[in-house]
Amino acid sequence: MKSVKKNIPAVAKNYDHQKIEPKWRKIWDKTSLNKTSDKTDKPKFFILDMFPYPSGQGLHVGHPRGYIATDVYSRYKKMHGFNVLHPMGWDAFGLPAENYAIKNKTNPVAQTVINVKRYKEQMEMIGLNYDWNREINTTDPAYYKWTQWIFVQLLKKGLAYESFAPINWCPSCKTGLANEDLENGKCERCGSVIEKKPMRQWVLKITDYADRLLKDIDDLNWPESIKESQRNWIGRSEGVNFKQEVKDLEIKFEVYDSIPQTFLAQTFTVIAPEHPMVKDLVRGTPQEKTVLDFVEMIVDKKRKNKFDVENDLEGIFTGRYVKNPFGTGDLPIWIASYVLVDYGTGIVNCSAHDERDFNFAKKYNIPFKTVLLPKDDDLAQKVKRNEVFYRQPDGILQSPEEFKGLTWSESRQKIIDYIVNKGLGERKVNYKLRDWVFSRQRYWGEPIPVVHCERCGVVPVPEKELPVVLPKVKFYEPTGTGESPLANIEKWVNTKCPKCKGKAKRETNTMPQWAGSSWYYLRYMDSKNSKALVDSKKEKYWAPVDLYVGGTEHATRHLIYARFWHKFLYDTGVVSTKEPFMRLKNQGMILGSDNRKMSKRWGNVVNPDDVVKNVGADTLRVYEMFMGPFEQEISWSTDNMVGSRRFLERVWKLQEKISDGNGPVENKEFEMILHRTIKKVTEDILGFNFNTVISALMILINAAEKVELSRDNYEIILKLLAPFAPHITEEIWANLGNKKSIHIQTWPDFDAKKIVSENVTVVVQINGKPRANFEVAVGTAQAEVEKIAYALPEVAKWMAGKQIKKVMFIKEKILSVITD
RNA sequence: GGGCGAGUGGUGUAAUUGGUAAACACGCUAGUCUUAGGAACUAGUGGCGCAAGCCGUGGAGGUUCAAGUCCUCUCUCGCCCACCA
């Protein structure tokens, strides 16, 4: 790292951040400045950071960007008289701690304690005003008691169930994973190719909440991109299920179609290779073995993830037919590699108006029909000859006869009604969202609080007996057999059935990392309650989270899971709001100075410890807020940080200008800047435009240096800066003789009278080009402005010998003259 | 393939929402002070041009007295999702 030290100016002798910053943090700690009141007499504001996973690396300068923003915002809210809840905790279960423990033969519990301590020190060093009395840790039994409690409630309501369906299995992490944990078919954590593996697992019925999760997105004050990601992830689609039967067999089934407009073009049916119906279809046929071999080949390819979606388009005819579904003939049933077994019914009717079906039919010479034609005649001929694939919203429907001439898009609802009325099928809604695979075959997670009894089957652990404490083990290695390492602890596994007192075994799977974070925000409201997840009075006061800040990477996992659990807790009466997080802001990532993600691997990591030591926490904070728009990704630049340091030094030096003279010095122009800045800062903090706040404050300081600064006005400046630079402003505030902390002062109001100026600049444009500008009194009329303008030589020059054709006048802004 | 977003000086970026493009900051140039400067302060700093002036917000059109901002087309980049019938 380039040395920061070189840029520290000589004035540092006076502004000694190394002395000031720790001093004030100690005093704030002693006076409980950051403690959140339990009284409910003031309006509340709940502002939350996505709590971190405390890794062994500690924080780099990119991490605190969001923390600083919420810190600024919460200080600002406090100065506006709000009772602010601004807490922090640790999402400490998860694979890295466990893998580290395996590698170094340490204990994840001990390692977590070390990591948390380090994170906390770093956060305190930056001057973040968290109320540490409410600190939580997902790995604390007193905390995960309630995570387990929620699971038991889900189980009781039938929203948690055991499944034996094939799931995503990471061969390297040796655990099952949820759909949300994959990236392009690979393990999000280690990058291994995921296999499909049938095994017993716990699954949460998030799909029961799909509709509400979708609908309520509309009311959230969240970034549009996140809302759109969630909508896509839920993937609601409306269509019909056609009822069909297999010719010569006693098999009935349904096929889902979300675009049934072209249903009369359907000429064949495809079924997923792994579909259970396949065996019944081909049983006893001459091609039974060939088909089953083919199926095995495809299934194996898919299981090993060697199936190439783009290029592997394979299928085989089953020898069976769908019996005349639409009165236009039987449809041959094929097995096709591209059909998904777990979407819709796993069986699909195909036509020339679906691109994949089109390509499949071409490859296997299955006959086509076309019922949708373009307006363009040449193209229509090509479509008729099946030379090109065609499906466009403005394509014209040819059949059924009743709908001939309608476009593809306008016929949709009508066709659906037609299909339903004719009894061919029923309306059906499908979702892309899958139920949440909730068990992990690993050690470092919350034990699933369930007992398997020989007689009673699955029995939840009684609420009185929660938490089921994660036992200490000698070896954390995953077994790889689909059992967690807990399975080897016989003393722990063997237990009694809570119902019949007979022999029983504990569930050895643990919960995924997302469990503890799906409800943690609630616990901050009442972090030490041993009787309830959260006291309902406290919940009613604090909920919902007013402002939530974190990275975009949680768009479709944490933020969906938490909304799901919250809605469930709403249904069970634990919480009083439908949604957990009203407003969401995403911080842009801070990259290394080489424009790459900060990582040990690239050697571009900047440690906040060094920055704080060299230039101070306040400089770090101001710089991170100033460097660019909050939501935008941006590269770190230690060189640019100097500007923020200089800015604070100038604020510091203003002390020399203050005399206890005879009150405020009259300077209208400066007061205008001051009050405009109050207005701008007040508004821009609310809008998360921190970069422009700092720049406005810089302008203000530049102006303050040029005037006789009154003590009152200096104090206003300090208050505006206090949320950003809490230490230096507190020090100067005290130097000015104030006894109480600046952070409990009232936010300054701007004086509306002082922000209006008497004069404005009017620009003169001649034929669209700005040629001159001058000051006039506010409200000066057109005639007067024209008179002044035409007298100016730089205007007269452009108008000499020309006729005025048109004059455009916008009061207090512009005089636009058009000549011939 | 689908969705979302972004393209402005040497650099990070700003622009009262259609009204003097480049505020603020970094860097750079010159000067002052200094034993010294990698400190501070002062002045300057979009491009071309001696100048008058012309050009300038990815590109091409358009609307308008006036466009970074609105419309049409287009190019480039980033992120997320992706066999979802």
PDB file of N, CA and C in Angstrom, chain A residues 42-97:
ATOM      1  N   LYS A  42     -40.980   8.880  22.653  1.00  0.00           N
ATOM      2  CA  LYS A  42     -40.567   9.615  21.457  1.00  0.00           C
ATOM      3  C   LYS A  42     -40.892   8.801  20.215  1.00  0.00           C
ATOM      4  N   PRO A  43     -40.992   9.468  19.047  1.00  0.00           N
ATOM      5  CA  PRO A  43     -41.149   8.690  17.812  1.00  0.00           C
ATOM      6  C   PRO A  43     -39.921   7.817  17.601  1.00  0.00           C
ATOM      7  N   LYS A  44     -40.132   6.631  17.061  1.00  0.00           N
ATOM      8  CA  LYS A  44     -39.014   5.692  16.923  1.00  0.00           C
ATOM      9  C   LYS A  44     -38.456   5.702  15.516  1.00  0.00           C
ATOM     10  N   PHE A  45     -37.218   5.289  15.393  1.00  0.00           N
ATOM     11  CA  PHE A  45     -36.649   5.034  14.073  1.00  0.00           C
ATOM     12  C   PHE A  45     -35.727   3.829  14.181  1.00  0.00           C
ATOM     13  N   PHE A  46     -36.047   2.803  13.397  1.00  0.00           N
ATOM     14  CA  PHE A  46     -35.270   1.557  13.434  1.00  0.00           C
ATOM     15  C   PHE A  46     -34.447   1.508  12.153  1.00  0.00           C
ATOM     16  N   ILE A  47     -33.147   1.630  12.316  1.00  0.00           N
ATOM     17  CA  ILE A  47     -32.249   1.638  11.154  1.00  0.00           C
ATOM     18  C   ILE A  47     -31.252   0.494  11.293  1.00  0.00           C
ATOM     19  N   LEU A  48     -31.167  -0.303  10.257  1.00  0.00           N
ATOM     20  CA  LEU A  48     -30.483  -1.588  10.386  1.00  0.00           C
ATOM     21  C   LEU A  48     -29.468  -1.813   9.274  1.00  0.00           C
ATOM     22  N   ASP A  49     -28.309  -2.350   9.683  1.00  0.00           N
ATOM     23  CA  ASP A  49     -27.333  -2.852   8.719  1.00  0.00           C
ATOM     24  C   ASP A  49     -27.512  -4.347   8.584  1.00  0.00           C
ATOM     25  N   MET A  50     -27.277  -4.872   7.402  1.00  0.00           N
ATOM     26  CA  MET A  50     -27.209  -6.327   7.273  1.00  0.00           C
ATOM     27  C   MET A  50     -26.025  -6.783   8.104  1.00  0.00           C
ATOM     28  N   PHE A  51     -26.312  -7.613   9.113  1.00  0.00           N
ATOM     29  CA  PHE A  51     -25.223  -7.987  10.021  1.00  0.00           C
ATOM     30  C   PHE A  51     -24.231  -8.904   9.313  1.00  0.00           C
ATOM     31  N   PRO A  52     -22.944  -8.759   9.637  1.00  0.00           N
ATOM     32  CA  PRO A  52     -21.925  -9.469   8.871  1.00  0.00           C
ATOM     33  C   PRO A  52     -21.672 -10.885   9.397  1.00  0.00           C
ATOM     34  N   TYR A  53     -21.087 -11.666   8.513  1.00  0.00           N
ATOM     35  CA  TYR A  53     -20.475 -12.914   8.923  1.00  0.00           C
ATOM     36  C   TYR A  53     -19.062 -12.560   9.370  1.00  0.00           C
ATOM     37  N   PRO A  54     -18.716 -12.769  10.635  1.00  0.00           N
ATOM     38  CA  PRO A  54     -17.394 -12.342  11.110  1.00  0.00           C
ATOM     39  C   PRO A  54     -16.308 -13.311  10.655  1.00  0.00           C
ATOM     40  N   SER A  55     -15.667 -12.985   9.555  1.00  0.00           N
ATOM     41  CA  SER A  55     -14.639 -13.878   9.013  1.00  0.00           C
ATOM     42  C   SER A  55     -13.323 -13.626   9.708  1.00  0.00           C
ATOM     43  N   GLY A  56     -12.386 -14.499   9.474  1.00  0.00           N
ATOM     44  CA  GLY A  56     -11.081 -14.387  10.106  1.00  0.00           C
ATOM     45  C   GLY A  56     -10.246 -13.245   9.549  1.00  0.00           C
ATOM     46  N   GLN A  57     -10.670 -12.696   8.400  1.00  0.00           N
ATOM     47  CA  GLN A  57      -9.859 -11.660   7.747  1.00  0.00           C
ATOM     48  C   GLN A  57     -10.025 -10.281   8.389  1.00  0.00           C
ATOM     49  N   GLY A  58     -11.098 -10.097   9.123  1.00  0.00           N
ATOM     50  CA  GLY A  58     -11.382  -8.756   9.635  1.00  0.00           C
ATOM     51  C   GLY A  58     -11.990  -7.896   8.532  1.00  0.00           C
ATOM     52  N   LEU A  59     -12.291  -6.660   8.876  1.00  0.00           N
ATOM     53  CA  LEU A  59     -12.905  -5.753   7.906  1.00  0.00           C
ATOM     54  C   LEU A  59     -11.856  -5.136   6.993  1.00  0.00           C
ATOM     55  N   HIS A  60     -12.201  -4.931   5.727  1.00  0.00           N
ATOM     56  CA  HIS A  60     -11.391  -4.039   4.903  1.00  0.00           C
ATOM     57  C   HIS A  60     -12.194  -2.761   4.694  1.00  0.00           C
ATOM     58  N   VAL A  61     -11.591  -1.757   4.064  1.00  0.00           N
ATOM     59  CA  VAL A  61     -12.253  -0.448   4.010  1.00  0.00           C
ATOM     60  C   VAL A  61     -13.559  -0.458   3.220  1.00  0.00           C
ATOM     61  N   GLY A  62     -13.778  -1.510   2.432  1.00  0.00           N
ATOM     62  CA  GLY A  62     -15.023  -1.578   1.679  1.00  0.00           C
ATOM     63  C   GLY A  62     -16.214  -1.881   2.563  1.00  0.00           C
ATOM     64  N   HIS A  63     -15.998  -2.716   3.580  1.00  0.00           N
ATOM     65  CA  HIS A  63     -17.132  -3.140   4.407  1.00  0.00           C
ATOM     66  C   HIS A  63     -17.877  -1.996   5.093  1.00  0.00           C
ATOM     67  N   PRO A  64     -17.177  -1.031   5.680  1.00  0.00           N
ATOM     68  CA  PRO A  64     -17.923  -0.059   6.506  1.00  0.00           C
ATOM     69  C   PRO A  64     -18.710   0.982   5.727  1.00  0.00           C
ATOM     70  N   ARG A  65     -18.645   0.975   4.420  1.00  0.00           N
ATOM     71  CA  ARG A  65     -19.345   2.024   3.668  1.00  0.00           C
ATOM     72  C   ARG A  65     -20.813   2.111   4.089  1.00  0.00           C
ATOM     73  N   GLY A  66     -21.468   0.965   4.125  1.00  0.00           N
ATOM     74  CA  GLY A  66     -22.868   0.941   4.539  1.00  0.00           C
ATOM     75  C   GLY A  66     -23.028   1.277   6.011  1.00  0.00           C
ATOM     76  N   TYR A  67     -22.091   0.784   6.828  1.00  0.00           N
ATOM     77  CA  TYR A  67     -22.176   1.043   8.271  1.00  0.00           C
ATOM     78  C   TYR A  67     -22.044   2.536   8.563  1.00  0.00           C
ATOM     79  N   ILE A  68     -21.165   3.194   7.811  1.00  0.00           N
ATOM     80  CA  ILE A  68     -20.981   4.638   8.014  1.00  0.00           C
ATOM     81  C   ILE A  68     -22.249   5.373   7.607  1.00  0.00           C
ATOM     82  N   ALA A  69     -22.839   4.944   6.506  1.00  0.00           N
ATOM     83  CA  ALA A  69     -24.068   5.598   6.036  1.00  0.00           C
ATOM     84  C   ALA A  69     -25.182   5.494   7.082  1.00  0.00           C
ATOM     85  N   THR A  70     -25.378   4.297   7.631  1.00  0.00           N
ATOM     86  CA  THR A  70     -26.438   4.165   8.640  1.00  0.00           C
ATOM     87  C   THR A  70     -26.059   4.932   9.892  1.00  0.00           C
ATOM     88  N   ASP A  71     -24.768   5.017  10.156  1.00  0.00           N
ATOM     89  CA  ASP A  71     -24.321   5.762  11.334  1.00  0.00           C
ATOM     90  C   ASP A  71     -24.640   7.246  11.175  1.00  0.00           C
ATOM     91  N   VAL A  72     -24.331   7.779  10.006  1.00  0.00           N
ATOM     92  CA  VAL A  72     -24.650   9.178   9.716  1.00  0.00           C
ATOM     93  C   VAL A  72     -26.152   9.397   9.855  1.00  0.00           C
ATOM     94  N   TYR A  73     -26.885   8.493   9.236  1.00  0.00           N
ATOM     95  CA  TYR A  73     -28.336   8.636   9.214  1.00  0.00           C
ATOM     96  C   TYR A  73     -28.929   8.545  10.618  1.00  0.00           C
ATOM     97  N   SER A  74     -28.412   7.642  11.418  1.00  0.00           N
ATOM     98  CA  SER A  74     -28.988   7.465  12.753  1.00  0.00           C
ATOM     99  C   SER A  74     -28.632   8.653  13.657  1.00  0.00           C
ATOM    100  N   ARG A  75     -27.434   9.187  13.506  1.00  0.00           N
ATOM    101  CA  ARG A  75     -27.071  10.389  14.278  1.00  0.00           C
ATOM    102  C   ARG A  75     -27.970  11.561  13.883  1.00  0.00           C
ATOM    103  N   TYR A  76     -28.209  11.662  12.604  1.00  0.00           N
ATOM    104  CA  TYR A  76     -29.077  12.718  12.081  1.00  0.00           C
ATOM    105  C   TYR A  76     -30.482  12.578  12.669  1.00  0.00           C
ATOM    106  N   LYS A  77     -30.994  11.344  12.687  1.00  0.00           N
ATOM    107  CA  LYS A  77     -32.335  11.099  13.234  1.00  0.00           C
ATOM    108  C   LYS A  77     -32.390  11.410  14.729  1.00  0.00           C
ATOM    109  N   LYS A  78     -31.324  11.064  15.438  1.00  0.00           N
ATOM    110  CA  LYS A  78     -31.281  11.369  16.867  1.00  0.00           C
ATOM    111  C   LYS A  78     -31.345  12.871  17.089  1.00  0.00           C
ATOM    112  N   MET A  79     -30.638  13.617  16.257  1.00  0.00           N
ATOM    113  CA  MET A  79     -30.635  15.069  16.397  1.00  0.00           C
ATOM    114  C   MET A  79     -31.981  15.667  16.007  1.00  0.00           C
ATOM    115  N   HIS A  80     -32.812  14.851  15.358  1.00  0.00           N
ATOM    116  CA  HIS A  80     -34.174  15.280  15.047  1.00  0.00           C
ATOM    117  C   HIS A  80     -35.177  14.804  16.090  1.00  0.00           C
ATOM    118  N   GLY A  81     -34.660  14.274  17.184  1.00  0.00           N
ATOM    119  CA  GLY A  81     -35.548  13.918  18.282  1.00  0.00           C
ATOM    120  C   GLY A  81     -36.134  12.518  18.233  1.00  0.00           C
ATOM    121  N   PHE A  82     -35.620  11.674  17.366  1.00  0.00           N
ATOM    122  CA  PHE A  82     -36.131  10.305  17.307  1.00  0.00           C
ATOM    123  C   PHE A  82     -35.428   9.417  18.333  1.00  0.00           C
ATOM    124  N   ASN A  83     -36.167   8.443  18.813  1.00  0.00           N
ATOM    125  CA  ASN A  83     -35.562   7.357  19.570  1.00  0.00           C
ATOM    126  C   ASN A  83     -35.092   6.340  18.536  1.00  0.00           C
ATOM    127  N   VAL A  84     -33.780   6.235  18.399  1.00  0.00           N
ATOM    128  CA  VAL A  84     -33.227   5.472  17.287  1.00  0.00           C
ATOM    129  C   VAL A  84     -32.711   4.115  17.757  1.00  0.00           C
ATOM    130  N   LEU A  85     -33.117   3.075  17.045  1.00  0.00           N
ATOM    131  CA  LEU A  85     -32.576   1.733  17.279  1.00  0.00           C
ATOM    132  C   LEU A  85     -31.596   1.441  16.156  1.00  0.00           C
ATOM    133  N   HIS A  86     -30.341   1.341  16.531  1.00  0.00           N
ATOM    134  CA  HIS A  86     -29.274   1.159  15.545  1.00  0.00           C
ATOM    135  C   HIS A  86     -28.319   0.108  16.092  1.00  0.00           C
ATOM    136  N   PRO A  87     -28.648  -1.151  15.880  1.00  0.00           N
ATOM    137  CA  PRO A  87     -27.929  -2.247  16.510  1.00  0.00           C
ATOM    138  C   PRO A  87     -26.992  -2.996  15.562  1.00  0.00           C
ATOM    139  N   MET A  88     -26.228  -3.875  16.123  1.00  0.00           N
ATOM    140  CA  MET A  88     -25.309  -4.700  15.325  1.00  0.00           C
ATOM    141  C   MET A  88     -25.179  -6.077  15.964  1.00  0.00           C
ATOM    142  N   GLY A  89     -24.946  -7.060  15.126  1.00  0.00           N
ATOM    143  CA  GLY A  89     -24.767  -8.422  15.627  1.00  0.00           C
ATOM    144  C   GLY A  89     -23.991  -9.271  14.632  1.00  0.00           C
ATOM    145  N   TRP A  90     -24.017 -10.568  14.846  1.00  0.00           N
ATOM    146  CA  TRP A  90     -23.129 -11.463  14.086  1.00  0.00           C
ATOM    147  C   TRP A  90     -23.884 -12.653  13.531  1.00  0.00           C
ATOM    148  N   ASP A  91     -23.727 -12.841  12.251  1.00  0.00           N
ATOM    149  CA  ASP A  91     -24.339 -13.975  11.563  1.00  0.00           C
ATOM    150  C   ASP A  91     -23.263 -15.049  11.492  1.00  0.00           C
ATOM    151  N   ALA A  92     -23.031 -15.732  12.592  1.00  0.00           N
ATOM    152  CA  ALA A  92     -21.745 -16.426  12.750  1.00  0.00           C
ATOM    153  C   ALA A  92     -21.744 -17.915  12.420  1.00  0.00           C
ATOM    154  N   PHE A  93     -22.929 -18.496  12.172  1.00  0.00           N
ATOM    155  CA  PHE A  93     -22.910 -19.873  11.687  1.00  0.00           C
ATOM    156  C   PHE A  93     -22.489 -19.874  10.236  1.00  0.00           C
ATOM    157  N   GLY A  94     -21.934 -21.007   9.777  1.00  0.00           N
ATOM    158  CA  GLY A  94     -21.637 -21.087   8.352  1.00  0.00           C
ATOM    159  C   GLY A  94     -20.354 -21.821   8.053  1.00  0.00           C
ATOM    160  N   LEU A  95     -20.196 -22.128   6.801  1.00  0.00           N
ATOM    161  CA  LEU A  95     -19.110 -23.004   6.381  1.00  0.00           C
ATOM    162  C   LEU A  95     -17.689 -22.496   6.624  1.00  0.00           C
ATOM    163  N   PRO A  96     -17.378 -21.229   6.363  1.00  0.00           N
ATOM    164  CA  PRO A  96     -15.982 -20.828   6.524  1.00  0.00           C
ATOM    165  C   PRO A  96     -15.428 -21.111   7.924  1.00  0.00           C
ATOM    166  N   ALA A  97     -16.216 -20.798   8.943  1.00  0.00           N
ATOM    167  CA  ALA A  97     -15.733 -21.040  10.309  1.00  0.00           C
ATOM    168  C   ALA A  97     -15.502 -22.529  10.529  1.00  0.00           C
TER     169      ALA A  97
END
